[in-house]
Coordinates of C-alpha atoms and ligand atoms in Angstrom, one line a residue:
X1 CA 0.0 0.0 0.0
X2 CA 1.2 3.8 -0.5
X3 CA 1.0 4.7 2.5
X4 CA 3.3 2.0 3.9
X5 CA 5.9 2.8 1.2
X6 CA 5.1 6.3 2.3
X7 CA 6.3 5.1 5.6
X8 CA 9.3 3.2 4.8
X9 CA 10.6 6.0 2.7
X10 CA 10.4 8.5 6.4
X11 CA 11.4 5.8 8.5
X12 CA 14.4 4.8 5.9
X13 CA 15.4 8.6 5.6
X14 CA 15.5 9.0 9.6
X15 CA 17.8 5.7 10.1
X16 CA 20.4 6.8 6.8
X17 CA 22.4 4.6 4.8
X18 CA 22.7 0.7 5.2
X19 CA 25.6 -0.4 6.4
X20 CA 25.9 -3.5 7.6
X21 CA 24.1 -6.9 7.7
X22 CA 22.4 -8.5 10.9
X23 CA 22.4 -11.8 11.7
X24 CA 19.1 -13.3 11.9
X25 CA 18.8 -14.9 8.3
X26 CA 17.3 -18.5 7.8
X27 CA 15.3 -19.1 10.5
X28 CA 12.1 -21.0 10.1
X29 CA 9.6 -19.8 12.6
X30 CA 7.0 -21.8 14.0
X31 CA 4.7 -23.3 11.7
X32 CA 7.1 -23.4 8.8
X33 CA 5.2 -20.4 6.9
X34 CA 7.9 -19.4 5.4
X35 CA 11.6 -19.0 5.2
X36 CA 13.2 -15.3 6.7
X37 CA 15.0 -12.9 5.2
X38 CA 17.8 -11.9 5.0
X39 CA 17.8 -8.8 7.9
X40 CA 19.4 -6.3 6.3
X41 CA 17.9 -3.6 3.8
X42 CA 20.6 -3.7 1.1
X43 CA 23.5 -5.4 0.6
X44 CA 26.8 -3.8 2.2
X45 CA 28.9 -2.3 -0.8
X46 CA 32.0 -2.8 1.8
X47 CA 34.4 -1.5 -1.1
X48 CA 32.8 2.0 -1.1
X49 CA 31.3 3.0 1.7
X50 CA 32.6 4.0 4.6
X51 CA 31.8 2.6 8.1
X52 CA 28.7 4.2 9.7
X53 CA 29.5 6.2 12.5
X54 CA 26.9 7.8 14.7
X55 CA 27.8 11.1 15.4
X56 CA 27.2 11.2 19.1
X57 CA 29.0 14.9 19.7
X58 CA 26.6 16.4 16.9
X59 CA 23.6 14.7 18.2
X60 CA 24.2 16.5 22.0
X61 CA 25.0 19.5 20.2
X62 CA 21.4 19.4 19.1
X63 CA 19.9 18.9 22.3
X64 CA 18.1 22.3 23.5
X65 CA 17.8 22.1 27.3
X66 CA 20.9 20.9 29.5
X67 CA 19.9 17.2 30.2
X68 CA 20.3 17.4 34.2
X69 CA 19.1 20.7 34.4
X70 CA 20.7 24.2 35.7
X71 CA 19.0 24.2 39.3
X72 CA 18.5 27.8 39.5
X73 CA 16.2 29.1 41.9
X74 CA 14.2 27.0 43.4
X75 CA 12.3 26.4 46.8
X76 CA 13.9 24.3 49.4
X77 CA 10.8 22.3 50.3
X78 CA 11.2 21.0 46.3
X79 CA 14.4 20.8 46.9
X80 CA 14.2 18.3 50.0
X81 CA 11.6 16.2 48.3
X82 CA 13.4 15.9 45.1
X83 CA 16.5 14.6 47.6
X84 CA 14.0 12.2 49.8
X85 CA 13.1 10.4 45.9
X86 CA 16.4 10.2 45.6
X87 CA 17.6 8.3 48.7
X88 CA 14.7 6.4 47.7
X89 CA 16.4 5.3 44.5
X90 CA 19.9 4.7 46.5
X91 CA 18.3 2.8 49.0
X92 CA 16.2 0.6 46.3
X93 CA 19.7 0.1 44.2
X94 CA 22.2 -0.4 47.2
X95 CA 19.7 -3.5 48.2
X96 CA 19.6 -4.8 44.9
X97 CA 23.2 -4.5 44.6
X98 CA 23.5 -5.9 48.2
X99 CA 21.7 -9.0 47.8
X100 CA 20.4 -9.6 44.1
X101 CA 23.3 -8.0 41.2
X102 CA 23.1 -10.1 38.4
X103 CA 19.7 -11.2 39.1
X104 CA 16.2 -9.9 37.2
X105 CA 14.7 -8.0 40.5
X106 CA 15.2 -8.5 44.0
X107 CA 13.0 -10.0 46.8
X108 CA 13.5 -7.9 49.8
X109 CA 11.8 -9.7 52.2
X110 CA 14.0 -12.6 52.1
X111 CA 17.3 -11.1 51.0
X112 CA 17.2 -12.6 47.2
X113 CA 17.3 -12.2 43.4
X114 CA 14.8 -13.4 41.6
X115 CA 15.4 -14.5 37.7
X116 CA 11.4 -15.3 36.1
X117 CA 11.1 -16.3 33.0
X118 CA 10.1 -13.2 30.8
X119 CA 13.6 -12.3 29.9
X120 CA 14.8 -15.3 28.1
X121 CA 17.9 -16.0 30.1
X122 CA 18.9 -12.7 30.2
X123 CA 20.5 -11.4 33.6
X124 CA 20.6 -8.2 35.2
X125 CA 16.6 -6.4 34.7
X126 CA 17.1 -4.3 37.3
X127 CA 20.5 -3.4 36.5
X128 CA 20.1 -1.8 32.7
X129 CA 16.5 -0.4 33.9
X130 CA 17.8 2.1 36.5
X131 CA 20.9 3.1 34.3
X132 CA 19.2 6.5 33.2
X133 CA 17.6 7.0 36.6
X134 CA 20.9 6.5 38.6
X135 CA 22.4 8.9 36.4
X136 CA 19.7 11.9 35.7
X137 CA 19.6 11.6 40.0
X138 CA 23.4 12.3 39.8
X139 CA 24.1 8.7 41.6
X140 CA 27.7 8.9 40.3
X141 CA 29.1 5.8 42.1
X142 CA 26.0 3.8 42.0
X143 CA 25.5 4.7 37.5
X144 CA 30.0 3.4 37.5
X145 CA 28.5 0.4 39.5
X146 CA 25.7 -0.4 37.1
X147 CA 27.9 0.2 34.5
X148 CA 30.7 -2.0 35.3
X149 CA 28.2 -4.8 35.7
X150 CA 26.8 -4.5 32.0
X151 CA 30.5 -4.1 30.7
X152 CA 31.7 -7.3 32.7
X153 CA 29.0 -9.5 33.3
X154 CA 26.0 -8.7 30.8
X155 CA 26.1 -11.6 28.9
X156 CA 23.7 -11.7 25.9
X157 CA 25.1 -15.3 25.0
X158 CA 22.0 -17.3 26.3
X159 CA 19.8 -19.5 25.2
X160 CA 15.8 -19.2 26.7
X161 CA 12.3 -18.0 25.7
X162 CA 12.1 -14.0 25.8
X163 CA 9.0 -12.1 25.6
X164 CA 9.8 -9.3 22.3
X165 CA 8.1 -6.9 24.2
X166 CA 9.4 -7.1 27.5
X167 CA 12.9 -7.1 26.0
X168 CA 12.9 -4.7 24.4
X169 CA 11.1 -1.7 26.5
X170 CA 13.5 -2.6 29.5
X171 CA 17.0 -4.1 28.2
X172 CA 16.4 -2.1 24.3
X173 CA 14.9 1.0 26.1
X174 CA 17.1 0.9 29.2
X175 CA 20.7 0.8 27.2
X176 CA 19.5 3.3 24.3
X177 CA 19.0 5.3 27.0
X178 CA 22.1 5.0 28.8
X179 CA 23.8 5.7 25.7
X180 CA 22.2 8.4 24.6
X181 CA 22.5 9.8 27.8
X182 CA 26.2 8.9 28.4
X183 CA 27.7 8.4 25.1
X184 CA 29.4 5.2 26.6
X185 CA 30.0 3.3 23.7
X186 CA 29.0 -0.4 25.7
X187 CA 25.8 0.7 26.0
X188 CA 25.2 1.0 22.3
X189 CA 26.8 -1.8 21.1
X190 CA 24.9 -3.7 23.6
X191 CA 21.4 -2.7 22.7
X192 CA 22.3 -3.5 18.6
X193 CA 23.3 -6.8 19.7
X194 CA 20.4 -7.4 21.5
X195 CA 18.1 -5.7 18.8
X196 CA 19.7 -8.4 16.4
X197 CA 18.6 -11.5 18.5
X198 CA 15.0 -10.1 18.2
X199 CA 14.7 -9.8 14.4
X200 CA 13.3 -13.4 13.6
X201 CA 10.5 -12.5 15.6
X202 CA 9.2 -10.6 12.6
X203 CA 8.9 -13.3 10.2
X204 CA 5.6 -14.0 10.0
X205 CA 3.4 -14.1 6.9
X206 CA 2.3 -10.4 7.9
X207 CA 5.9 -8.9 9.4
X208 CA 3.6 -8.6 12.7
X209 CA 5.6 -10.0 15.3
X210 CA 5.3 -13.0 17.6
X211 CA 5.4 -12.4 21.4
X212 CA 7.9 -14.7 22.3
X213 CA 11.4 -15.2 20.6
X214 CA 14.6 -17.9 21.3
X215 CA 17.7 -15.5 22.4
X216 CA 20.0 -18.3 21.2
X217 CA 22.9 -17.9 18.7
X218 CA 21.1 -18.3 15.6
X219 CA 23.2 -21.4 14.0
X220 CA 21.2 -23.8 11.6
X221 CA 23.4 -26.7 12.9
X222 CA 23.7 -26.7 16.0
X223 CA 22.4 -29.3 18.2
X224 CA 21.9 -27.5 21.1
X225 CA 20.2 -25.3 20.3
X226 CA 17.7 -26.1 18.3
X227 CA 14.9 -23.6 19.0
X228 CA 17.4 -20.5 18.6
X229 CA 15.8 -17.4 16.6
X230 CA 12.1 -19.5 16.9
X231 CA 9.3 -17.7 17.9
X232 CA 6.3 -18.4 19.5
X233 CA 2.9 -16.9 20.5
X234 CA 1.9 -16.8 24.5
X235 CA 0.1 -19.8 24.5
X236 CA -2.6 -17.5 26.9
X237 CA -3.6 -15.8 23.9
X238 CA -5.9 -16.5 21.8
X239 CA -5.6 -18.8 18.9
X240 CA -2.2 -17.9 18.3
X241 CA -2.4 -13.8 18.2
X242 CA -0.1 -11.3 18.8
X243 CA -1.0 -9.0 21.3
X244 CA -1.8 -5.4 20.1
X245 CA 0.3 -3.6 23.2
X246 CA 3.4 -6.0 22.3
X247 CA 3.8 -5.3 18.7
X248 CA 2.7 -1.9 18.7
X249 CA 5.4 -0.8 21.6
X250 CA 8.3 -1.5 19.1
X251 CA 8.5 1.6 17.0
X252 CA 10.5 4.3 19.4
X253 CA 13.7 1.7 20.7
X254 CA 13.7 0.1 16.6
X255 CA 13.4 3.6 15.2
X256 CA 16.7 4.0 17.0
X257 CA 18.4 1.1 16.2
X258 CA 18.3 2.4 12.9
X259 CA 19.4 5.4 13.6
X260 CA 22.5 4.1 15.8
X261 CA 23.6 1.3 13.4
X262 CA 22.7 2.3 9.7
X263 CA 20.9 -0.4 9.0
X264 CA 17.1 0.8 8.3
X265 CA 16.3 -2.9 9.0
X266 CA 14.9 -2.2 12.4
X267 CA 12.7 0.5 11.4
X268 CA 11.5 -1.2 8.8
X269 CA 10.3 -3.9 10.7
X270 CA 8.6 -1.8 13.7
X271 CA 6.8 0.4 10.8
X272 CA 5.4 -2.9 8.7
X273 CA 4.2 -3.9 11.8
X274 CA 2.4 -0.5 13.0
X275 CA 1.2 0.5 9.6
X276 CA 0.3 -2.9 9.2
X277 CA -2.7 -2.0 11.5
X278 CA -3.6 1.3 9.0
X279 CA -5.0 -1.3 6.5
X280 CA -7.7 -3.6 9.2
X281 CA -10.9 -3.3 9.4
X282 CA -11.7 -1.6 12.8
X283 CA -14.8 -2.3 15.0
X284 CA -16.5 1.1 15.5
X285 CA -12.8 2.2 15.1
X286 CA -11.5 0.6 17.8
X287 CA -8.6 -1.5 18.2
X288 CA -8.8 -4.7 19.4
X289 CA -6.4 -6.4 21.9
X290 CA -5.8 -9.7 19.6
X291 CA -4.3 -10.2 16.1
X292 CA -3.3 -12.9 14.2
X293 CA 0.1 -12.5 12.2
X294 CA -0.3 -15.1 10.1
X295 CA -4.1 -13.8 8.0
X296 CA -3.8 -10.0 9.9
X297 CA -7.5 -10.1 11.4
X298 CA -7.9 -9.3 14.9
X299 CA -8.7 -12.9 16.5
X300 CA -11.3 -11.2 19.6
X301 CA -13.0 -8.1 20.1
X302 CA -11.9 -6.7 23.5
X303 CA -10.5 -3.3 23.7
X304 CA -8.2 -2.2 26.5
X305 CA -6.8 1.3 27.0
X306 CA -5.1 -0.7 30.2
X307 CA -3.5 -4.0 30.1
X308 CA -2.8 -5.4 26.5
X309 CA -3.8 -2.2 24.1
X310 CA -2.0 0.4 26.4
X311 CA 1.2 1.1 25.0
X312 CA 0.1 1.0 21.5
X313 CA -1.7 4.3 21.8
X314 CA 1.2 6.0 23.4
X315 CA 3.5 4.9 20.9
X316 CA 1.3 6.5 18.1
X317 CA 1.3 10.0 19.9
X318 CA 5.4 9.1 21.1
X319 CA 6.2 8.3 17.3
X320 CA 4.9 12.0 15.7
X321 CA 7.2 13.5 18.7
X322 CA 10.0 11.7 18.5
X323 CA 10.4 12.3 14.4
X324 CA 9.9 16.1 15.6
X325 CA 6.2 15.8 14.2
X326 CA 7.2 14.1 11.1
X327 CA 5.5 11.0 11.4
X328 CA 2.1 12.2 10.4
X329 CA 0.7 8.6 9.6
X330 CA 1.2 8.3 13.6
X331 CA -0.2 11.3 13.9
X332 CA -3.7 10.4 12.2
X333 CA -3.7 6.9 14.0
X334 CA -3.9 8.2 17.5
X335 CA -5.7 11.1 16.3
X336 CA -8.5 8.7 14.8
X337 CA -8.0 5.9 18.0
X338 CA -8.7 8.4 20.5
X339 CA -11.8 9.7 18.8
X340 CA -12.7 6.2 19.1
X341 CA -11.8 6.0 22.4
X342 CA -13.8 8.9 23.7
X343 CA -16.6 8.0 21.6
X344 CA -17.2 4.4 22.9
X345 CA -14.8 4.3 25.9
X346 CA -14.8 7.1 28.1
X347 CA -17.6 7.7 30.7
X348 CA -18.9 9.4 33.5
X349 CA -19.7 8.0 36.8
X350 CA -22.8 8.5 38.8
X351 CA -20.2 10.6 41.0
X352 CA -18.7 12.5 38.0
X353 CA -15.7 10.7 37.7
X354 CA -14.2 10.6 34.2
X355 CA -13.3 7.0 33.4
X356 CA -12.1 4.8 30.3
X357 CA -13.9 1.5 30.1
X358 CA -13.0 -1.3 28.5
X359 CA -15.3 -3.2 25.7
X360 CA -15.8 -6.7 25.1
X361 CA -17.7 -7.2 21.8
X362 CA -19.9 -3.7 22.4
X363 CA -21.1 -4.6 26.0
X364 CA -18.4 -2.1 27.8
X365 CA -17.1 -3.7 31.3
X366 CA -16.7 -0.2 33.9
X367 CA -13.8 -1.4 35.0
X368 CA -10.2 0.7 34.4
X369 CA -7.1 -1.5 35.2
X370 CA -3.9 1.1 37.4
X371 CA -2.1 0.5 33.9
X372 CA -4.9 2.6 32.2
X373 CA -4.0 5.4 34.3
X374 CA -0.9 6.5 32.0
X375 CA -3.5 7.6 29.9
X376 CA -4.5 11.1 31.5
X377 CA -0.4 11.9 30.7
X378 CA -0.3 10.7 27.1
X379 CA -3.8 12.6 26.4
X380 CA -2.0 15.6 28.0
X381 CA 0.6 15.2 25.5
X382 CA -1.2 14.7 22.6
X383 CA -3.0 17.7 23.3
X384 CA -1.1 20.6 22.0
X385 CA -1.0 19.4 18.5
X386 CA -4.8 18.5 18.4
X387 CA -5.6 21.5 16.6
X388 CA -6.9 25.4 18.9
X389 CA -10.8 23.8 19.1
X390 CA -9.5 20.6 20.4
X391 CA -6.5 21.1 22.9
X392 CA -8.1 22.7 25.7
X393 CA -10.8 20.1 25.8
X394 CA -8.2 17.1 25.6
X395 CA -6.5 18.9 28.3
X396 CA -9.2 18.9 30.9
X397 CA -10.0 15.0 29.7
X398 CA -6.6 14.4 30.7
X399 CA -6.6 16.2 33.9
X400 CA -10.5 14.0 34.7
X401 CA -9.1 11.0 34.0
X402 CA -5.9 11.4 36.1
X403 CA -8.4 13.0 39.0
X404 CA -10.1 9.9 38.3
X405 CA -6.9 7.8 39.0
X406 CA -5.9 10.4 42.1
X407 CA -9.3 9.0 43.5
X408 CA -8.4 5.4 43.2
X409 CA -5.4 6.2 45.1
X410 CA -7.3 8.6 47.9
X411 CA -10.1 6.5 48.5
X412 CA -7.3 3.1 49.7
X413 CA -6.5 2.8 53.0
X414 CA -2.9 2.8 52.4
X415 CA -3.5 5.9 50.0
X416 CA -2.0 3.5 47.1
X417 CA -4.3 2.3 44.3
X418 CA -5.6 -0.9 43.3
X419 CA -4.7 -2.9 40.5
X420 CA -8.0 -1.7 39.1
X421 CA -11.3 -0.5 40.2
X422 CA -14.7 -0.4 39.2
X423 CA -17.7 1.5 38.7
X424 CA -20.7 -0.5 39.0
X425 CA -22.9 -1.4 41.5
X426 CA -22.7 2.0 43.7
X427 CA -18.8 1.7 43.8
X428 CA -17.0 4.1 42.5
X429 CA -13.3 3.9 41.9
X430 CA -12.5 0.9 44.1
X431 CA -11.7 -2.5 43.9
X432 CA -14.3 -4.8 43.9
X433 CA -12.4 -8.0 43.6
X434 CA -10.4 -9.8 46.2
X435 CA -7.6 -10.9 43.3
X436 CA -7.4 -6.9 42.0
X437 CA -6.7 -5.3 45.3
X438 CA -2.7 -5.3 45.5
X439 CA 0.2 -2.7 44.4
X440 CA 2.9 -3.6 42.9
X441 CA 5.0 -0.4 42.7
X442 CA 3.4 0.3 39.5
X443 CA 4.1 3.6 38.1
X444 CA 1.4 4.8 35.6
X445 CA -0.2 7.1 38.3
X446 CA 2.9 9.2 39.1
X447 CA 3.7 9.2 35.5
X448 CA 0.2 11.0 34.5
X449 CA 0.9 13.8 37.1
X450 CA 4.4 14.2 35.9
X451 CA 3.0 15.2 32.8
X452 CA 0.2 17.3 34.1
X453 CA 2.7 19.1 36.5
X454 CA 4.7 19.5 33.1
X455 CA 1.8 20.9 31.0
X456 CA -0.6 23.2 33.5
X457 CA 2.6 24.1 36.4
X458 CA -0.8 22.7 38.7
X459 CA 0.5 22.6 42.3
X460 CA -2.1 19.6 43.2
X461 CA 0.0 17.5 40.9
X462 CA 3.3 17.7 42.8
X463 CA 1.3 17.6 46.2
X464 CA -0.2 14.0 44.8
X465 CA 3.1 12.8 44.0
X466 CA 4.2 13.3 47.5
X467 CA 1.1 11.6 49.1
X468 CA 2.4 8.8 46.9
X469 CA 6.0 9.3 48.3
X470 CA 4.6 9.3 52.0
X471 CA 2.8 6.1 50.9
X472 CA 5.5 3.9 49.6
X473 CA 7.8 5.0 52.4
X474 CA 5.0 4.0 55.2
X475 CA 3.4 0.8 53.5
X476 CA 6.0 -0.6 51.0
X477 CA 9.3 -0.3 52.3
X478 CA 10.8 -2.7 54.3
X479 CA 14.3 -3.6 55.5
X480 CA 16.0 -4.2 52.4
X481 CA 14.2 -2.4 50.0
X482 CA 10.8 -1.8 48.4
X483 CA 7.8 -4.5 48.4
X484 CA 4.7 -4.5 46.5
X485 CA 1.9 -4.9 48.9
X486 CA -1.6 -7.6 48.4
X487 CA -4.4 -5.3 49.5
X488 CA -4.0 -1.3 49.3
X489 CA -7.3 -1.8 51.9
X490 CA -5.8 -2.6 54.9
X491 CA -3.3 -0.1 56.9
X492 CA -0.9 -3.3 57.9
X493 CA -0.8 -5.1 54.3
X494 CA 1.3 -8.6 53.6
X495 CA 4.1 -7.7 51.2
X496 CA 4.7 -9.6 48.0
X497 CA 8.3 -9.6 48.2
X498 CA 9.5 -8.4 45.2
X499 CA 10.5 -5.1 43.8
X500 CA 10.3 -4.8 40.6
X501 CA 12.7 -3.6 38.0
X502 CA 10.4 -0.9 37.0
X503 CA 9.9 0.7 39.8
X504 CA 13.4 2.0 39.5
X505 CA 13.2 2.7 36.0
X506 CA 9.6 4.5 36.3
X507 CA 8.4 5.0 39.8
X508 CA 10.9 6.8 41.0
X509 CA 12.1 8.4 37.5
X510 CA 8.5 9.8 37.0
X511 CA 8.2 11.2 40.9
X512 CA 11.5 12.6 41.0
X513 CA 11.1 14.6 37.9
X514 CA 8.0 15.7 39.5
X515 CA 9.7 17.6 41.8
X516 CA 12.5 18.7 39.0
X517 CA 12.8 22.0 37.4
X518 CA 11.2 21.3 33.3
X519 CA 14.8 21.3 31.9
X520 CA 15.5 18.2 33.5
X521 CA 15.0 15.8 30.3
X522 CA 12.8 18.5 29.1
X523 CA 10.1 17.0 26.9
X524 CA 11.2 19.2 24.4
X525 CA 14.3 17.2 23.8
X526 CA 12.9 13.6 25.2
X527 CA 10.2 10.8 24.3
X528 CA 10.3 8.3 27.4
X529 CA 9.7 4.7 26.0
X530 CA 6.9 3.0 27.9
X531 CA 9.2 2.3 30.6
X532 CA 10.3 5.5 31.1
X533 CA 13.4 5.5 29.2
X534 CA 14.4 8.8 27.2
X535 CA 15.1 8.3 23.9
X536 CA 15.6 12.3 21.9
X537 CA 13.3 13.6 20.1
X538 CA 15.4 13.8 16.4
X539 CA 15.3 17.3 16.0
X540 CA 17.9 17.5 13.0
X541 CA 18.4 13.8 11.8
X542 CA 21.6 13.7 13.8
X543 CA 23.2 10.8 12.4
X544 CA 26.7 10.8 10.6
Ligands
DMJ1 C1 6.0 -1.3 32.7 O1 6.9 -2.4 32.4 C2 5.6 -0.6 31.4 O2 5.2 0.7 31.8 C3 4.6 -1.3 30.6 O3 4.2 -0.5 29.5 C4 3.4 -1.6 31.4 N1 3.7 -2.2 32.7 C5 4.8 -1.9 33.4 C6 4.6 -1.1 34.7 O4 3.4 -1.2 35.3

């Protein structure tokens, strides 16, 4: 379709010149539809061309805010919460470091790493997710720390069952970050390799992506490792579908790839997969949580802004701001999806609350999962390029919505919100179910008023993120480090033992820049992945 080419041709002119050629060629994937290709857009004319350098010193030249700010003039009660997030963050590392470095997260209730199996054999989760946060909070010996670790012990030779999506927000997200942050050369070279190992994931009849990909070295004959580049789909969902928050959270950390390496392979990919979507039939608009990437029709009709849709909506609005409002394919996508959204979605409680329900075949279910709750930010930052009649209403949607979320928060016992809650049956932003009542240092809250406090300067936003400070400190941390907790409806919850990755990457990112001054990774200069990594914004196609 033209619109695809279109596509190719913006996301090939962002990522330059081919230069060299990935790995990642005869595969078979599941099912034997058919043969990959070779992944690599054209074929390396090694005689002429030079070597592709990234131009790291140009791309920082570009940048148009200092990245850790200038911390002039502020007030010292800012000041002294700003500092409180951060000994949060030491505290949170130093017991990872203590008794879990080289695991996935750690389990601070009983002094231990735990591994999981989302990361395919791949080590260190925590480690590459708080890079960017150790380093924007100015954790100078802690960042050398984490560093060292990924120089000497990161060890992408392993063989196990990865989910694409998982990888590549956190280890992609986390080391683009680092890079571009640092200009520390392991970082990068890291994050291509890794990028590499993902590629065979794309070869399905459609070039949508499986969810779950074989890290192994990709060699036909060996014998041990017969699975390696081999990719699956969760056997949860249904009938074999991809899952429309997995491939649609791609674009951003491949666009990059490109842009770091040469080799437009990656972009091509992540943009046949997105645009893919342009071309499907949509229920009532709507995008469905379920797609098949061998025929391209969605499999089952439940829409999600929370849990499974999610990130593909941010993406859309993150891809026209990271190509410095380029991308105007993105552009229309979200534009259209949230249209949609508001249309069927969004709803008002008996108790005027704004909410966004979800929809199971047109019967909507009142129910918004705490990952929904990014929402109120990304509508926030959509806003200002919605066009003068439009902006100031998706402004105050954003601000209802993330009051809505505030309320989920203030109405808990432990002033922490539930993994989702419901409006039916006279409740009104609560849990209703026993199994949806627990925390688990999930961020999407904080990151919604770190946008609003961004966009409107509104002091309620800053004084919410410090309830939530008050409320981690008093219910979820424990002697060596931070818990998530079973039921945010009792005042002495059970922890669940485990602090996860992303609440260094996000949680304490998104409340410390709360309390920042705006040129701190100024969202003039930054898109933050889904898990709060900052990739720039490419405001003069900075590569070589
Ligand atoms: C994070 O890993 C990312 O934000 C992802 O998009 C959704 N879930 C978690 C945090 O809740």
């Amino acid at each position: 379709p033209r619109r695809l080419r279109e596509k190719l041709r913006t996301a090939a002119r962002m990522a330059g010149p081919p230069a060299h050629t990935a790995p990642g060629s005869r595969q078979q994937v599941q099912g034997g539809e058919r043969r990959a290709q070779p992944a690599t857009g054209a074929p390396l004319d090694r005689e002429t061309r030079a070597p592709f350098r990234f131009d790291y010193e140009r791309f920082r030249r570009s940048l148009r805010h200092p990245v850790r700010g200038r911390r002039t003039g502020e007030d010292p009660e800012t000041r002294a919460r700003r500092m409180k997030i951060k000994e949060m963050m030491k505290f949170a590392w130093d017991n990872y470091k203590q008794y879990a470095l080289g695991k996935n997260e750690l389990r601070p209730l009983t002094k231990n790493g735990h591994i999981g199996n989302m990361f395919g054999g791949l080590r260190g989760a925590t480690v590459v997710d708080a890079l960017d946060t150790l380093y924007i909070m100015e954790l100078e010996e802690e960042f050398q720390e984490a560093k060292k670790w990924v120089e000497n012990s990161f060890d992408l030779n392993v063989n196990g069952e990865a989910s694409l999506f998982e990888v590549n927000i956190r280890y992609i997200g986390g080391l683009l970050a680092a890079y571009y942050l640092t200009g520390e050369e392991v970082f990068k070279s890291k994050a291509l390799e890794l990028g590499e190992k993902l590629l065979p994931a794309f070869n399905t009849p459609t070039g949508i992506p499986r969810g779950v990909i074989n890290l192994g070295r990709q060699d036909t004959r060996s014998l041990f490792s017969p699975c390696s580049g081999m990719s699956w789909s969760w056997g949860w969902a249904s009938a074999g579908s991809s899952i429309l928050a997995e491939f649609g959270t791609l674009h951003l950390e491949f666009l990059h790839l490109s842009e770091l390496s040469g080799n437009p392979v990656f972009a091509e990919k992540a943009s046949t997969s997105q645009l893919g979507l342009c071309r499907v039939e949509k229920p009532q608009g709507l995008y469905p949580n379920f797609l098949s990437p061998v025929t391209g029709n969605w499999v089952q009709h439940h829409v999600s802004i929370g849990g499974l849709g999610d990130s593909f909506y941010e993406y859309l609005i993150k891809s026209w701001l990271m190509s410095d409002k380029r991308d105007s394919e993105a552009k229309k996508m979200y534009d259209s999806a949230l249209e949609a959204i508001e249309k069927h979605l969004v709803q008002k409680s008996a108790g005027g609350l704004t909410y966004i329900a979800e929809w199971r075949g047109g019967v909507l279910d009142h129910k918004m999962g705490h990952l929904a709750c990014f929402s109120g930010g990304m509508i926030a930052l959509g806003a200002e390029d919605a066009g003068e009649e439009r902006k100031q209403h998706y402004m105050d949607l954003a601000a209802e919505i993330t009051n809505t979320c505030h309320e989920s928060y203030a109405r808990s016992d432990t002033k922490l919100g539930p993994e989702a809650f419901r409006f039916d049956a006279g409740t009104e932003a609560m849990a209703t179910r026993l199994s949806e009542r627990y925390y688990i240092l999930r961020p999407e809250v904080v990151e919604s008023y770190m946008y609003m406090w961004r966009l409107t300067h509104d002091p309620k936003y800053r004084q919410w993120g410090w309830e939530v400070v008050k409320a981690l400190e008093k219910h979820c941390r424990v002697e060596a480090g931070f818990s998530g907790i079973r039921d945010v409806y009792t005042t002495t919850p059970t922890h669940d033992n485990m602090q996860q990755s992303f609440f260094l990457a996000e949680t304490l990112k998104y409340l410390y820049l709360l309390f920042c001054e705006d040129d701190v990774l100024s969202l003039d200069d930054w898109v933050f992945n889904t898990e709060a990594h900052p990739l720039p914004v490419n405001h003069t196609n900075f590569k070589a």
